Short mmCIF file of C-alpha atoms (C1' of nucleotides) in Angstrom, two decimals:
data_model
loop_
_atom_site.label_atom_id
_atom_site.label_comp_id
_atom_site.label_asym_id
_atom_site.label_seq_id
_atom_site.Cartn_x
_atom_site.Cartn_y
_atom_site.Cartn_z
CA MET A 177 -23.19 -89.45 33.71
CA SER A 178 -22.76 -89.35 29.65
CA THR A 179 -21.52 -85.52 28.69
CA LYS A 180 -24.84 -83.35 27.70
CA THR A 181 -23.78 -79.31 27.78
CA ARG A 182 -26.22 -76.42 26.23
CA PHE A 183 -26.16 -73.60 24.21
CA ALA A 184 -28.63 -70.80 26.43
CA PRO A 185 -28.50 -67.65 24.63
CA SER A 186 -31.18 -64.85 25.17
CA PRO A 187 -33.36 -64.12 22.29
CA THR A 188 -32.97 -60.36 22.79
CA GLY A 189 -31.06 -59.94 19.36
CA TYR A 190 -29.72 -61.68 15.95
CA LEU A 191 -27.03 -64.72 16.96
CA HIS A 192 -23.38 -62.91 16.86
CA VAL A 193 -20.70 -64.97 16.29
CA GLY A 194 -18.75 -64.37 20.31
CA GLY A 195 -22.21 -66.25 20.64
CA ALA A 196 -21.95 -68.81 17.53
CA ARG A 197 -18.61 -69.85 18.68
CA THR A 198 -19.71 -70.52 22.36
CA ALA A 199 -22.59 -72.81 20.75
CA LEU A 200 -19.69 -74.34 18.97
CA PHE A 201 -17.96 -74.77 21.37
CA SER A 202 -20.08 -76.66 23.61
CA TRP A 203 -21.30 -78.47 20.41
CA LEU A 204 -18.00 -80.22 19.70
CA HIS A 205 -17.85 -80.59 23.21
CA ALA A 206 -20.56 -82.81 23.52
CA ARG A 207 -19.83 -84.78 20.09
CA LYS A 208 -16.07 -85.26 21.34
CA HIS A 209 -17.67 -87.31 24.10
CA GLY A 210 -20.41 -88.77 22.55
CA GLY A 211 -22.65 -87.12 24.48
CA LYS A 212 -25.96 -84.79 23.74
CA TYR A 213 -26.44 -81.41 23.37
CA VAL A 214 -29.47 -79.26 24.14
CA LEU A 215 -30.44 -75.59 22.82
CA ARG A 216 -32.16 -73.48 25.45
CA ILE A 217 -34.05 -70.38 24.43
CA GLU A 218 -33.84 -67.75 28.02
CA ASP A 219 -36.44 -65.79 27.23
CA THR A 220 -37.81 -64.50 30.63
CA ASP A 221 -36.91 -61.30 30.43
CA LEU A 222 -40.35 -60.54 29.29
CA GLN A 223 -39.55 -57.49 28.17
CA ARG A 224 -36.75 -57.49 25.85
CA SER A 225 -37.79 -61.52 24.17
CA THR A 226 -39.04 -61.11 20.90
CA THR A 227 -39.97 -64.03 18.54
CA GLU A 228 -38.00 -62.69 16.26
CA SER A 229 -34.68 -63.15 17.60
CA ILE A 230 -36.07 -67.06 18.37
CA ASN A 231 -36.96 -67.58 15.04
CA ALA A 232 -33.24 -65.68 13.79
CA ILE A 233 -31.78 -67.29 16.41
CA LEU A 234 -32.68 -70.96 15.59
CA GLU A 235 -31.67 -69.97 11.50
CA ALA A 236 -28.46 -68.67 12.64
CA MET A 237 -28.06 -72.45 14.25
CA THR A 238 -29.18 -74.17 11.37
CA TRP A 239 -27.52 -72.05 8.86
CA LEU A 240 -24.07 -73.55 10.85
CA GLY A 241 -25.35 -76.89 11.30
CA LEU A 242 -25.23 -76.72 14.57
CA ASP A 243 -27.92 -79.65 15.29
CA TYR A 244 -29.34 -80.28 18.48
CA ASP A 245 -30.76 -83.65 20.42
CA GLU A 246 -33.06 -81.62 22.71
CA GLY A 247 -35.20 -78.48 22.76
CA PRO A 248 -35.35 -76.18 22.81
CA PHE A 249 -36.93 -75.12 25.52
CA TYR A 250 -38.18 -72.35 26.56
CA GLN A 251 -38.10 -70.92 30.04
CA THR A 252 -41.20 -68.88 30.17
CA ARG A 253 -42.87 -72.47 30.13
CA ARG A 254 -40.76 -73.48 32.83
CA PHE A 255 -42.22 -71.23 35.92
CA ASP A 256 -44.11 -73.88 37.69
CA ARG A 257 -41.23 -75.43 38.17
CA TYR A 258 -38.98 -72.04 39.30
CA ASN A 259 -41.60 -71.56 41.26
CA GLU A 260 -41.98 -74.52 43.33
CA VAL A 261 -37.80 -74.61 43.69
CA ILE A 262 -38.14 -71.09 45.47
CA ASP A 263 -41.16 -72.23 47.24
CA GLU A 264 -38.84 -75.30 48.38
CA LEU A 265 -35.49 -72.78 49.56
CA LEU A 266 -38.31 -70.31 51.07
CA GLU A 267 -39.86 -73.36 53.36
CA LYS A 268 -36.25 -74.34 54.37
CA ASN A 269 -35.26 -70.82 55.28
CA LEU A 270 -32.52 -71.06 52.57
CA ALA A 271 -34.44 -68.50 50.81
CA TYR A 272 -36.60 -65.38 52.65
CA ARG A 273 -39.23 -62.29 51.73
CA CYS A 274 -37.85 -59.14 51.72
CA ASN A 275 -39.50 -55.48 50.63
CA CYS A 276 -36.63 -53.41 50.98
CA SER A 277 -38.27 -50.51 48.81
CA ARG A 278 -36.24 -49.05 46.05
CA GLU A 279 -35.07 -45.83 47.70
CA ARG A 280 -33.59 -47.97 50.15
CA LEU A 281 -31.85 -50.68 47.87
CA ASP A 282 -30.84 -46.79 45.98
CA ALA A 283 -29.78 -44.85 49.02
CA LEU A 284 -28.14 -48.02 50.42
CA ARG A 285 -25.77 -48.35 46.72
CA GLU A 286 -25.30 -44.59 46.55
CA GLY A 287 -23.42 -45.07 49.99
CA GLN A 288 -21.35 -47.72 49.23
CA MET A 289 -20.14 -46.39 45.97
CA GLN A 290 -19.15 -42.89 48.23
CA ARG A 291 -17.44 -44.86 50.32
CA LYS A 292 -15.13 -47.33 48.04
CA GLU A 293 -17.01 -50.73 48.87
CA LYS A 294 -18.96 -52.62 46.33
CA PRO A 295 -21.79 -52.25 45.60
CA ARG A 296 -24.21 -54.97 47.19
CA TYR A 297 -27.29 -55.90 49.35
CA ASP A 298 -26.91 -55.33 53.19
CA GLY A 299 -29.18 -57.90 53.92
CA HIS A 300 -31.96 -56.30 55.86
CA CYS A 301 -34.45 -58.29 55.74
CA ARG A 302 -32.32 -61.64 56.82
CA GLY A 303 -34.29 -61.68 59.96
CA GLN A 304 -37.59 -59.23 59.17
CA LEU A 305 -40.64 -61.13 58.98
CA VAL A 306 -42.62 -60.15 55.58
CA THR A 307 -45.25 -61.88 54.60
CA ASP A 308 -46.86 -63.16 52.03
CA SER A 309 -49.67 -60.48 51.36
CA GLU A 310 -47.63 -57.54 51.04
CA PRO A 311 -45.54 -56.86 47.91
CA HIS A 312 -41.91 -58.52 48.62
CA VAL A 313 -39.07 -60.54 46.30
CA ILE A 314 -37.32 -63.59 47.68
CA ARG A 315 -33.76 -63.29 48.46
CA PHE A 316 -31.42 -66.57 48.44
CA ARG A 317 -30.07 -66.68 51.67
CA ASN A 318 -26.29 -66.68 50.62
CA PRO A 319 -23.35 -68.01 53.23
CA VAL A 320 -21.93 -65.57 55.14
CA ASP A 321 -18.46 -67.36 55.68
CA GLY A 322 -16.08 -69.55 53.41
CA CYS A 323 -16.11 -69.84 49.82
CA VAL A 324 -16.69 -70.82 46.83
CA ILE A 325 -14.07 -73.43 44.42
CA ILE A 326 -14.46 -73.31 40.82
CA ASP A 327 -11.98 -75.85 38.68
CA ASP A 328 -12.74 -74.44 35.52
CA GLN A 329 -11.85 -75.98 32.82
CA VAL A 330 -10.33 -73.05 30.86
CA ARG A 331 -9.64 -70.97 33.68
CA GLY A 332 -8.17 -73.31 35.97
CA ARG A 333 -9.08 -72.84 39.99
CA ILE A 334 -10.77 -69.65 40.61
CA VAL A 335 -12.04 -69.00 44.26
CA PHE A 336 -14.38 -66.50 45.55
CA HIS A 337 -14.97 -65.49 49.02
CA ASN A 338 -18.56 -66.01 50.36
CA ASP A 339 -18.69 -62.90 52.31
CA GLU A 340 -18.21 -61.02 49.12
CA LEU A 341 -21.02 -61.72 47.91
CA ASP A 342 -24.78 -60.80 48.70
CA ASP A 343 -27.80 -62.13 48.75
CA LEU A 344 -29.58 -62.37 44.91
CA ILE A 345 -33.13 -61.92 44.28
CA ILE A 346 -33.96 -65.33 42.62
CA ARG A 347 -38.07 -64.12 42.31
CA ARG A 348 -39.20 -60.85 41.52
CA THR A 349 -42.04 -58.74 42.45
CA ASP A 350 -43.98 -59.83 40.32
CA GLY A 351 -43.75 -62.69 41.04
CA SER A 352 -41.22 -64.11 38.05
CA PRO A 353 -37.89 -65.99 38.98
CA THR A 354 -34.61 -64.74 38.03
CA TYR A 355 -30.88 -65.60 35.75
CA ASN A 356 -29.60 -67.05 38.25
CA LEU A 357 -31.90 -69.09 39.54
CA THR A 358 -33.94 -70.49 36.06
CA VAL A 359 -30.10 -71.66 35.29
CA VAL A 360 -29.52 -73.63 38.18
CA VAL A 361 -32.76 -75.13 38.12
CA ASP A 362 -32.64 -75.93 34.14
CA ASP A 363 -28.86 -77.35 34.11
CA LEU A 364 -30.07 -79.59 37.40
CA ASP A 365 -33.45 -80.20 35.37
CA MET A 366 -31.76 -80.91 31.90
CA GLU A 367 -28.77 -82.85 33.53
CA ILE A 368 -26.22 -80.67 31.59
CA THR A 369 -22.40 -81.97 32.91
CA ASP A 370 -20.68 -79.20 30.97
CA VAL A 371 -21.29 -75.92 31.59
CA ILE A 372 -19.67 -73.96 28.61
CA ARG A 373 -20.41 -70.54 28.74
CA GLY A 374 -18.33 -66.98 27.89
CA ASP A 375 -16.78 -65.03 30.33
CA ASP A 376 -18.53 -63.11 30.85
CA HIS A 377 -20.50 -65.43 33.56
CA VAL A 378 -17.35 -66.24 36.08
CA ASN A 379 -18.85 -63.73 38.28
CA ASN A 380 -22.02 -65.22 39.14
CA THR A 381 -20.52 -68.84 39.03
CA PRO A 382 -20.40 -68.47 43.06
CA ARG A 383 -23.97 -67.68 42.99
CA GLN A 384 -24.89 -70.51 41.31
CA VAL A 385 -23.00 -72.59 42.92
CA ASN A 386 -24.79 -71.91 46.12
CA ILE A 387 -28.08 -72.23 45.09
CA LEU A 388 -27.30 -75.51 44.13
CA LYS A 389 -25.46 -76.68 47.30
CA ALA A 390 -28.82 -74.87 48.99
CA LEU A 391 -30.53 -77.72 47.09
CA GLY A 392 -28.11 -80.06 48.07
CA LYS A 393 -26.85 -80.75 44.70
CA GLU A 394 -23.40 -81.03 42.89
CA PRO A 395 -22.28 -78.28 40.74
CA PRO A 396 -22.43 -79.35 36.69
CA ARG A 397 -18.26 -78.49 35.04
CA TYR A 398 -17.78 -74.92 34.48
CA ALA A 399 -16.29 -74.12 31.00
CA HIS A 400 -15.70 -70.11 30.93
CA VAL A 401 -14.43 -69.32 27.24
CA PRO A 402 -13.19 -66.02 26.32
CA MET A 403 -14.92 -62.93 24.35
CA ILE A 404 -14.07 -61.99 21.28
CA LEU A 405 -13.22 -58.45 20.63
CA GLY A 406 -13.48 -56.45 17.32
CA ASP A 407 -10.45 -55.87 14.72
CA ASP A 408 -8.99 -52.87 16.84
CA GLY A 409 -9.14 -54.79 20.15
CA SER A 410 -12.46 -53.12 21.43
CA ARG A 411 -15.65 -54.71 22.52
CA LEU A 412 -17.08 -56.18 19.30
CA SER A 413 -20.11 -54.44 18.14
CA LYS A 414 -21.43 -53.45 14.76
CA ARG A 415 -18.99 -50.43 14.40
CA HIS A 416 -16.50 -53.53 13.65
CA GLY A 417 -19.00 -54.62 10.39
CA ALA A 418 -20.60 -57.64 10.72
CA VAL A 419 -21.55 -59.25 13.71
CA SER A 420 -24.89 -60.93 12.93
CA VAL A 421 -23.78 -64.99 11.94
CA MET A 422 -26.65 -64.36 8.85
CA GLU A 423 -25.11 -60.87 8.20
CA TYR A 424 -21.86 -63.51 6.94
CA ARG A 425 -23.81 -65.63 4.93
CA ASN A 426 -25.31 -62.29 2.71
CA GLN A 427 -21.79 -61.09 2.20
CA GLY A 428 -21.29 -64.43 0.62
CA ILE A 429 -19.05 -66.48 3.45
CA LEU A 430 -19.68 -69.98 3.53
CA PRO A 431 -20.79 -71.65 6.81
CA GLU A 432 -17.78 -74.42 7.35
CA ALA A 433 -15.48 -71.00 6.42
CA LEU A 434 -17.03 -68.99 9.58
CA LEU A 435 -16.64 -72.70 12.05
CA ASN A 436 -13.37 -73.31 11.13
CA TYR A 437 -12.13 -69.84 11.64
CA LEU A 438 -14.44 -69.44 14.88
CA VAL A 439 -12.69 -72.38 16.46
CA ARG A 440 -8.87 -71.69 15.40
CA LEU A 441 -10.28 -68.44 17.50
CA GLY A 442 -8.81 -69.22 21.16
CA TRP A 443 -8.26 -72.91 19.97
CA SER A 444 -5.25 -74.46 18.19
CA HIS A 445 -4.16 -77.85 17.60
CA GLY A 446 -0.04 -77.54 16.34
CA ASP A 447 0.33 -76.08 13.57
CA GLU A 448 -2.99 -76.94 12.03
CA GLU A 449 -5.14 -74.29 10.53
CA LEU A 450 -7.70 -75.91 8.72
CA PHE A 451 -10.24 -78.40 10.12
CA THR A 452 -13.36 -80.74 8.65
CA LEU A 453 -16.01 -80.91 11.16
CA ASP A 454 -15.16 -84.20 12.04
CA GLN A 455 -12.00 -82.95 12.45
CA MET A 456 -12.85 -80.27 15.07
CA VAL A 457 -14.69 -82.97 16.68
CA GLU A 458 -11.72 -85.19 16.52
CA PHE A 459 -9.23 -82.57 18.23
CA PHE A 460 -11.21 -80.75 19.85
CA ASP A 461 -10.45 -80.10 23.95
CA ILE A 462 -12.07 -77.62 25.91
CA LYS A 463 -9.16 -77.54 28.16
CA ASP A 464 -6.81 -76.19 25.23
CA VAL A 465 -9.33 -73.45 24.82
CA ASN A 466 -6.99 -70.22 25.83
CA LYS A 467 -7.67 -67.54 28.80
CA ALA A 468 -7.41 -64.20 27.09
CA ALA A 469 -10.05 -62.70 24.51
CA SER A 470 -9.25 -62.48 20.87
CA ALA A 471 -9.51 -60.12 17.76
CA PHE A 472 -11.52 -60.91 15.46
CA ASN A 473 -9.89 -60.89 12.08
CA THR A 474 -11.81 -60.61 8.88
CA GLU A 475 -8.51 -60.88 6.69
CA LYS A 476 -8.08 -64.28 7.61
CA LEU A 477 -11.43 -65.14 7.68
CA LEU A 478 -11.89 -64.24 4.26
CA TRP A 479 -8.67 -66.38 3.21
CA ILE A 480 -11.01 -69.35 4.89
CA ASN A 481 -13.31 -68.98 2.73
CA GLN A 482 -11.60 -68.65 -0.23
CA HIS A 483 -9.65 -72.21 0.45
CA TYR A 484 -13.20 -73.78 1.16
CA ILE A 485 -14.80 -71.62 -2.28
CA LYS A 486 -12.24 -73.26 -3.90
CA ASN A 487 -12.25 -76.27 -2.77
CA ALA A 488 -15.84 -76.44 -2.72
CA ASP A 489 -18.52 -79.00 -4.92
CA PRO A 490 -18.87 -76.46 -8.22
CA ALA A 491 -22.84 -77.72 -8.29
CA ARG A 492 -23.70 -76.14 -4.65
CA LEU A 493 -21.64 -73.07 -4.56
CA ALA A 494 -23.26 -72.40 -8.12
CA ARG A 495 -26.34 -73.08 -6.22
CA LEU A 496 -25.58 -70.66 -3.35
CA LEU A 497 -24.18 -68.07 -6.49
CA SER A 498 -27.74 -67.97 -7.78
CA ILE A 499 -28.41 -65.86 -5.38
CA HIS A 500 -26.35 -63.36 -5.01
CA LEU A 501 -26.25 -63.01 -8.88
CA GLY A 502 -29.85 -62.74 -8.34
CA ASP A 503 -29.40 -59.82 -5.62
CA LEU A 504 -27.58 -58.01 -8.60
CA GLY A 505 -30.78 -58.71 -10.75
CA ILE A 506 -29.19 -61.20 -12.80
CA ASP A 507 -31.21 -64.81 -13.35
CA PRO A 508 -28.27 -67.27 -14.59
CA ALA A 509 -30.81 -69.34 -16.66
CA THR A 510 -29.82 -66.47 -19.30
CA GLY A 511 -26.75 -66.68 -19.41
CA PRO A 512 -23.66 -69.70 -20.21
CA ASP A 513 -23.82 -72.76 -17.48
CA LEU A 514 -23.12 -71.53 -14.22
CA VAL A 515 -21.54 -74.78 -12.92
CA ALA A 516 -19.03 -73.68 -15.89
CA VAL A 517 -18.38 -70.42 -14.68
CA VAL A 518 -17.77 -71.34 -11.03
CA ALA A 519 -15.00 -73.48 -11.88
CA GLU A 520 -13.73 -70.93 -13.58
CA GLN A 521 -13.75 -68.14 -10.57
CA ARG A 522 -13.32 -69.97 -7.54
CA GLU A 523 -10.10 -69.56 -6.71
CA ARG A 524 -10.60 -65.68 -7.69
CA ALA A 525 -13.31 -64.89 -5.10
CA ARG A 526 -12.93 -64.57 -1.38
CA THR A 527 -17.17 -64.52 -0.80
CA LEU A 528 -19.87 -65.43 -2.80
CA VAL A 529 -20.62 -61.76 -3.42
CA GLU A 530 -17.32 -60.88 -4.67
CA MET A 531 -18.10 -63.98 -7.61
CA ALA A 532 -21.33 -62.75 -8.38
CA GLU A 533 -19.83 -59.32 -8.88
CA ILE A 534 -16.47 -60.87 -11.05
CA SER A 535 -19.13 -63.25 -12.91
CA ALA A 536 -22.00 -60.72 -14.13
CA PHE A 537 -20.51 -59.70 -17.61
CA PHE A 538 -21.23 -63.53 -18.21
CA TYR A 539 -24.65 -63.19 -18.30
CA ARG A 540 -24.99 -59.31 -19.04
CA ASP A 541 -23.55 -56.12 -21.23
CA TYR A 542 -21.18 -54.55 -18.73
CA GLU A 543 -22.03 -51.19 -18.23
CA ASP A 544 -19.07 -49.35 -19.02
CA PHE A 545 -15.13 -49.97 -19.43
CA ASP A 546 -13.40 -50.33 -16.33
CA GLU A 547 -11.51 -46.37 -16.08
CA GLY A 548 -8.40 -47.56 -15.85
CA ALA A 549 -8.41 -50.97 -18.16
CA ALA A 550 -9.97 -49.02 -21.41
CA LYS A 551 -7.21 -46.63 -20.96
CA LYS A 552 -4.66 -49.00 -20.77
CA HIS A 553 -5.46 -51.47 -23.07
CA LEU A 554 -8.44 -49.83 -25.86
CA LYS A 555 -6.18 -47.42 -27.73
CA ALA A 556 -4.67 -47.07 -30.96
CA ALA A 557 -2.39 -50.09 -31.07
CA ALA A 558 -5.62 -52.36 -29.71
CA GLN A 559 -7.29 -51.46 -33.17
CA GLU A 560 -4.91 -53.54 -35.96
CA PRO A 561 -5.56 -56.66 -33.35
CA LEU A 562 -9.20 -56.27 -32.28
CA GLN A 563 -10.30 -56.12 -35.63
CA GLN A 564 -8.54 -59.21 -37.02
CA LEU A 565 -9.85 -61.08 -33.47
CA ARG A 566 -12.97 -60.05 -35.02
CA ASP A 567 -12.58 -61.50 -38.84
CA ARG A 568 -11.21 -64.77 -37.94
CA PHE A 569 -14.59 -65.03 -34.79
CA THR A 570 -17.00 -64.14 -37.39
CA LEU A 571 -16.00 -67.00 -39.16
CA LEU A 572 -15.12 -69.62 -36.72
CA ASP A 573 -18.73 -71.53 -36.13
CA ASP A 574 -17.38 -73.93 -33.77
CA TRP A 575 -16.81 -71.95 -30.46
CA GLU A 576 -14.92 -74.10 -28.06
CA LYS A 577 -11.84 -72.82 -26.37
CA GLU A 578 -9.53 -74.34 -28.36
CA LYS A 579 -10.09 -72.64 -31.63
CA LEU A 580 -10.40 -69.98 -29.82
CA HIS A 581 -6.56 -70.19 -27.96
CA GLN A 582 -6.13 -70.89 -31.57
CA ALA A 583 -7.34 -67.60 -32.81
CA VAL A 584 -5.73 -65.04 -30.61
CA THR A 585 -2.29 -67.26 -30.82
CA GLU A 586 -2.73 -66.85 -34.81
CA VAL A 587 -3.33 -62.99 -34.70
CA ALA A 588 -0.49 -62.65 -32.03
CA GLY A 589 1.84 -64.31 -34.38
CA VAL A 590 0.71 -62.60 -38.05
CA LEU A 591 1.12 -59.29 -36.35
CA GLY A 592 4.14 -59.65 -34.76
CA LEU A 593 2.74 -59.30 -30.80
CA ASN A 594 3.41 -61.40 -27.77
CA MET A 595 0.06 -62.44 -26.36
CA GLY A 596 -0.31 -59.69 -23.87
CA LYS A 597 -0.62 -56.96 -26.74
CA VAL A 598 -3.74 -59.31 -27.76
CA ALA A 599 -4.98 -60.73 -24.97
CA GLN A 600 -5.54 -57.40 -22.73
CA PRO A 601 -7.75 -55.71 -25.20
CA LEU A 602 -9.72 -59.24 -26.39
CA ARG A 603 -10.41 -59.22 -22.67
CA VAL A 604 -11.08 -56.08 -21.82
CA ALA A 605 -13.30 -55.45 -25.06
CA VAL A 606 -15.20 -58.76 -23.78
CA THR A 607 -15.59 -58.34 -20.43
CA GLY A 608 -14.97 -54.53 -19.55
CA ARG A 609 -11.78 -55.37 -16.66
CA ALA A 610 -8.21 -55.94 -16.73
CA ALA A 611 -9.41 -59.17 -15.17
CA SER A 612 -10.75 -62.52 -15.36
CA PRO A 613 -9.84 -65.97 -16.51
CA GLY A 614 -8.20 -67.20 -19.30
CA ILE A 615 -9.41 -65.91 -22.35
CA ASP A 616 -9.94 -68.52 -24.47
CA ILE A 617 -12.96 -69.95 -21.62
CA THR A 618 -14.17 -66.62 -21.13
CA LEU A 619 -14.50 -65.52 -24.65
CA GLN A 620 -16.18 -69.90 -24.71
CA LEU A 621 -18.46 -69.07 -21.93
CA VAL A 622 -19.21 -65.41 -23.35
CA GLY A 623 -20.78 -66.51 -26.87
CA LYS A 624 -20.23 -65.89 -29.77
CA GLU A 625 -22.91 -63.42 -29.96
CA ALA A 626 -21.76 -62.08 -27.02
CA CYS A 627 -18.14 -61.39 -28.25
CA LEU A 628 -18.49 -59.72 -31.05
CA ARG A 629 -21.01 -56.94 -30.05
CA ARG A 630 -18.51 -56.13 -27.54
CA ILE A 631 -15.42 -56.33 -29.79
CA ASP A 632 -17.62 -53.93 -31.79
CA ARG A 633 -18.20 -51.77 -28.93
CA ALA A 634 -14.35 -51.74 -28.23
CA LEU A 635 -13.73 -50.84 -31.18
CA GLU A 636 -15.92 -48.26 -31.87
CA TYR A 637 -14.77 -46.46 -28.52
CA ILE A 638 -11.30 -46.87 -29.46
CA GLY A 639 -12.85 -44.91 -32.29
CA THR A 640 -13.88 -42.09 -30.92
CA ARG A 641 -10.61 -42.08 -28.19
CA VAL A 642 -8.85 -41.76 -31.44
CA GLU A 643 -10.32 -38.73 -33.42
CA GLU A 644 -10.54 -37.01 -29.67
CA ASN A 645 -7.01 -36.90 -29.62
CA ALA A 646 -6.32 -36.40 -33.05
CA PRO A 647 -4.60 -32.88 -33.65
"C1'" G B 284 -14.23 -48.21 44.10
"C1'" C B 285 -14.37 -53.41 44.79
"C1'" U B 286 -14.09 -58.71 43.14
"C1'" C B 287 -12.66 -62.03 39.38
"C1'" U B 288 -9.24 -62.39 35.39
"C1'" C B 289 -6.12 -62.09 31.28
"C1'" U B 290 -1.11 -60.60 28.70
"C1'" U B 291 4.03 -64.35 22.63
"C1'" C B 292 5.01 -61.16 16.06
"C1'" G B 293 -0.31 -56.40 13.36
"C1'" U B 294 -4.19 -60.45 14.42
"C1'" C B 295 -5.15 -65.70 15.60
"C1'" U B 296 -1.31 -69.15 17.68
"C1'" A B 297 2.78 -73.23 19.06
"C1'" G B 298 5.74 -73.47 23.41
"C1'" U B 299 5.11 -76.22 29.61
"C1'" G B 300 13.36 -74.42 32.53
"C1'" G B 301 17.98 -74.94 27.60
"C1'" U B 302 15.13 -73.51 20.74
"C1'" U B 303 18.95 -69.71 15.42
"C1'" A B 304 11.30 -68.36 19.80
"C1'" G B 305 7.84 -72.41 15.43
"C1'" G B 306 3.42 -71.92 11.68
"C1'" A B 307 -0.83 -69.24 9.99
"C1'" C B 308 -3.48 -64.37 8.17
"C1'" G B 309 -2.14 -60.13 6.57
"C1'" C B 310 1.97 -56.75 4.04
"C1'" U B 311 6.21 -57.33 1.26
"C1'" G B 312 10.53 -59.80 -3.04
"C1'" G B 313 10.46 -63.05 -6.84
"C1'" C B 314 9.40 -67.07 -9.11
"C1'" C B 315 4.97 -69.56 -12.47
"C1'" U B 316 2.01 -66.21 -16.91
"C1'" C B 317 -2.63 -63.47 -22.00
"C1'" U B 318 -4.58 -60.53 -17.04
"C1'" C B 319 -6.35 -61.44 -12.52
"C1'" A B 320 -6.34 -65.32 -9.02
"C1'" C B 321 -4.21 -70.04 -7.64
"C1'" G B 322 -0.26 -72.14 -7.28
"C1'" C B 323 5.40 -72.23 -5.61
"C1'" C B 324 9.84 -70.23 -3.30
"C1'" G B 325 12.00 -66.17 -0.16
"C1'" G B 326 11.69 -62.02 3.51
"C1'" U B 327 9.19 -58.64 7.35
"C1'" A B 328 7.59 -58.80 12.50
"C1'" A B 329 6.64 -60.38 19.05
"C1'" C B 330 7.70 -63.18 24.63
"C1'" A B 331 4.63 -55.32 28.13
"C1'" C B 332 7.84 -54.03 32.38
"C1'" G B 333 10.73 -54.81 36.94
"C1'" A B 334 12.70 -58.31 40.83
"C1'" G B 335 13.44 -62.45 42.32
"C1'" U B 336 14.41 -68.52 42.01
"C1'" U B 337 17.94 -71.36 39.07
"C1'" C B 338 24.16 -73.08 35.79
"C1'" G B 339 20.45 -71.44 32.54
"C1'" A B 340 13.82 -68.22 32.35
"C1'" A B 341 8.78 -66.72 27.20
"C1'" U B 342 8.02 -71.01 30.62
"C1'" C B 343 8.75 -71.01 37.98
"C1'" U B 344 7.84 -66.53 41.94
"C1'" C B 345 6.08 -61.76 43.76
"C1'" G B 346 5.27 -56.48 42.40
"C1'" U B 347 3.92 -52.62 38.20
"C1'" A B 348 1.68 -51.64 33.81
"C1'" G B 349 -2.17 -52.06 30.97
"C1'" G B 350 -7.07 -54.69 28.90
"C1'" G B 351 -11.09 -57.30 30.08
"C1'" A B 352 -15.72 -58.86 33.32
"C1'" G B 353 -18.65 -58.67 36.77
"C1'" C B 354 -20.37 -55.57 40.93
"C1'" G B 355 -29.59 -55.09 38.46
"C1'" C B 356 -36.20 -56.74 40.56
"C1'" C B 357 -30.93 -57.91 32.77
"C1'" A B 358 -29.44 -62.62 31.17
#
RNA sequence: GCUCUCUUCGUCUAGUGGUUAGGACGCUGGCCUCUCACGCCGGUAACACGAGUUCGAAUCUCGUAGGGAGCGCCA
């Protein structure tokens, strides 16, 4: 049977990075083996499932580029099928009706807790005759002895003793099927060969295997991948910053960077850090995934993101950047060619948001000088060089970087100053800050008119500052 | 509490009985340089602990400690 994996999120929120990594591993495993990858929405919890969540998850999957071959399937549309299986189990006496009240169940649990036992159903209704006409749930008749052996592809062999397990509910009083039943049926019907999921499901696995055995079916291969922790090693939550995949997009992270970061969390291939999607497919092996949970490190994600920004197609970056410029209220059509700006800025930004921020001055006059930069560079000593630069620039018709570079060099030469003494005040004058791309290309892209205007503004600033400091 | 499980630099990891315990991020010293960044060269820092097994243990075994997950008419 050819390989088939699935990603089965429950639509009770956005897609978070842990889910995304599980999806990536499943996707890679399927692609690696030339198999199929299916998407299934586990929406049987009618209370908590929302269409907004479904859309958010689909959007995130699309953004990441984790395309699926089948689905999305919705469990809520498969209730008839689940009932069919439940009825079959009931008929074969592999399941039974239970009318234990919540009160009895609560009392049972409380007693067990007090006796320091593992809380579980005591099988009270196993031999009881409960009719169809009264309110009841259906429980699976779990084997009482023997054990379940799971040869997990990442955890290795795990053994569970049946006497640790109880008779789980597979159909609620309201007639709806429960998770452990629906996964089993779906994975069976969809012919899933490899179940790759978070390791919070390890303890459910023996129950699912027992249901499978009762149905006379072979279990799939399992691979339980560890969780992702926050920067501080505790469970990942909103207080760690972004956890939603789409939030990373909003913060200017490239999807290939997020995928690359995620694949290296718990998996490695020698000393390699950077992988294209094709390389991931080539080298990935679910058996190489680590067992221990790993902490999400934003610094490293930013480093990887910068790598991809540096190497991305400038035209594509320009398209993405224009969105972030728009967030700043800037229309890139009103200034220099965005692709040219990107070419200069892409090795200076770790995210597209950063790139937008450091590129804003190309499109509009800065609000104020950066305080430290102005203090350091816009002082009396800068007056003369700036004035001379202004004079030369005014006469310059051919506004391109070679000529501009020449002008700056000449002013430095004439005044007997090194380049820094001339270029830095000029940079602060033109960009408002102490850091920017090379001064010549910066001048060229900002444009003659804006440069002259901003130099005047800087000269004015220096003028008032000199006056104030005068005795 | 019970069941399952995890443990190499701050972080992600390589390592499968013999290594100066390697790489990457971060931090840091330097080079380059008109600034920032990129790039390049260097530094920092780890086998949780304790017993075994062995000539030899990060690697095998058993404990201990610490962490995680599960124990729902949630998924």
